[in-house]
Short mmCIF file of C-alpha atoms in Angstrom, two decimals:
data_model
loop_
_atom_site.label_atom_id
_atom_site.label_comp_id
_atom_site.label_asym_id
_atom_site.label_seq_id
_atom_site.Cartn_x
_atom_site.Cartn_y
_atom_site.Cartn_z
CA MET A 468 62.25 -5.31 13.62
CA PHE A 469 61.14 -2.05 15.08
CA ALA A 470 60.93 1.37 13.68
CA VAL A 471 61.24 4.72 15.15
CA PHE A 472 58.87 7.17 13.65
CA ILE A 473 59.39 10.78 13.71
CA ASP A 474 57.17 13.51 12.80
CA VAL A 475 58.77 17.17 12.30
CA ASP A 476 57.82 20.51 12.03
CA THR A 477 60.22 22.53 9.97
CA GLY A 478 58.38 25.85 10.28
CA ASP A 479 60.71 28.32 8.95
CA ALA A 480 64.02 26.71 9.40
CA ASP A 481 66.84 26.92 6.98
CA MET A 482 66.09 23.76 4.96
CA GLU A 483 69.55 23.72 3.42
CA ALA A 484 71.16 23.81 6.78
CA ALA A 485 68.75 20.94 8.07
CA LEU A 486 69.59 18.79 5.17
CA GLU A 487 73.33 19.30 5.82
CA ASN A 488 72.81 18.60 9.12
CA LEU A 489 71.06 15.24 8.47
CA GLN A 490 73.91 14.13 5.80
CA GLN A 491 76.77 15.26 8.45
CA ASN A 492 75.65 14.44 11.82
CA VAL A 493 72.28 12.48 11.95
CA ILE A 494 72.58 9.81 9.46
CA PRO A 495 76.19 8.70 10.74
CA ARG A 496 75.00 8.73 14.21
CA VAL A 497 71.79 6.53 13.55
CA ARG A 498 74.07 4.09 11.49
CA GLU A 499 76.33 3.90 14.62
CA ALA A 500 73.28 3.18 16.82
CA GLY A 501 72.52 0.08 14.39
CA ALA A 502 69.91 1.19 12.29
CA ARG A 503 69.08 -1.25 9.19
CA ALA A 504 67.53 1.43 6.98
CA GLY A 505 66.40 4.97 7.47
CA TYR A 506 64.19 7.17 5.41
CA TRP A 507 63.52 10.93 5.67
CA LEU A 508 60.61 12.15 3.75
CA ASP A 509 59.96 15.46 2.24
CA SER A 510 56.32 16.93 2.52
CA ALA A 511 56.25 18.70 -1.17
CA GLY A 512 56.37 22.24 -0.12
CA GLY A 513 54.64 22.13 3.38
CA SER A 514 56.52 22.51 6.94
CA ARG A 515 55.63 18.65 7.94
CA ARG A 516 58.44 16.01 7.45
CA VAL A 517 58.45 12.45 8.74
CA SER A 518 61.41 10.20 9.11
CA MET A 519 61.43 6.59 9.89
CA MET A 520 64.74 4.36 11.13
CA VAL A 521 64.45 0.54 11.41
CA PHE A 522 66.40 -1.45 14.15
CA ASP A 523 66.65 -5.05 14.51
CA SER A 524 65.41 -4.82 18.27
CA GLU A 525 62.79 -2.93 20.38
CA ASP A 526 65.83 -2.01 22.78
CA GLU A 527 67.86 -0.60 19.98
CA ALA A 528 64.82 1.35 18.59
CA ARG A 529 63.77 2.74 22.10
CA ALA A 530 67.44 3.59 22.92
CA GLN A 531 67.38 5.82 19.79
CA ALA A 532 64.09 7.27 20.29
CA ALA A 533 65.02 8.24 23.88
CA THR A 534 67.73 10.64 22.27
CA ILE A 535 65.16 12.46 20.18
CA PRO A 536 64.03 15.80 21.97
CA VAL A 537 60.14 15.84 21.31
CA GLY A 538 59.01 19.73 21.38
CA GLU A 539 62.54 20.90 20.91
CA THR A 540 65.14 21.81 18.23
CA PRO A 541 67.52 18.93 17.86
CA PRO A 542 71.35 19.51 18.57
CA GLY A 543 72.88 20.92 15.37
CA ALA A 544 69.44 21.41 13.80
CA PRO A 545 68.74 24.90 12.68
CA GLU A 546 66.28 27.13 14.55
CA GLY A 547 62.56 26.66 13.61
CA LEU A 548 62.74 22.91 13.25
CA THR A 549 61.07 21.33 16.15
CA ILE A 550 60.35 17.30 16.83
CA ARG A 551 56.78 16.99 17.21
CA THR A 552 56.22 13.39 17.93
CA VAL A 553 58.49 10.07 18.36
CA GLU A 554 57.07 6.79 18.43
CA VAL A 555 58.21 3.38 18.47
CA SER A 556 56.30 0.58 16.55
CA GLU A 557 56.91 -2.96 15.69
CA VAL A 558 57.50 -3.80 11.91
CA VAL A 559 54.68 -6.24 11.02
CA ALA A 560 55.56 -6.66 7.26
CA SER A 561 58.15 -5.27 4.76
CA PHE A 562 59.35 -6.45 1.19
#
């Protein structure tokens, strides 16, 4: 398995709009791309958020990672939300 790890800066973005976009657009798109699991984590009041999506193959993970615009606001996301980094890593253990 391979994971796509994303670091996001929400800055002054409208978080209600961001969560709506996540539920209505991002999660369905990631499922269609073949993700086995996905996790979107809050930072308890800060502006940093992280997410991790798990795929069966490295090719699937890299294909999904290639659609994520580093340094930009993703399509459908509110202004102020910026993707900081995107990494693909092999999952070496899970339970």
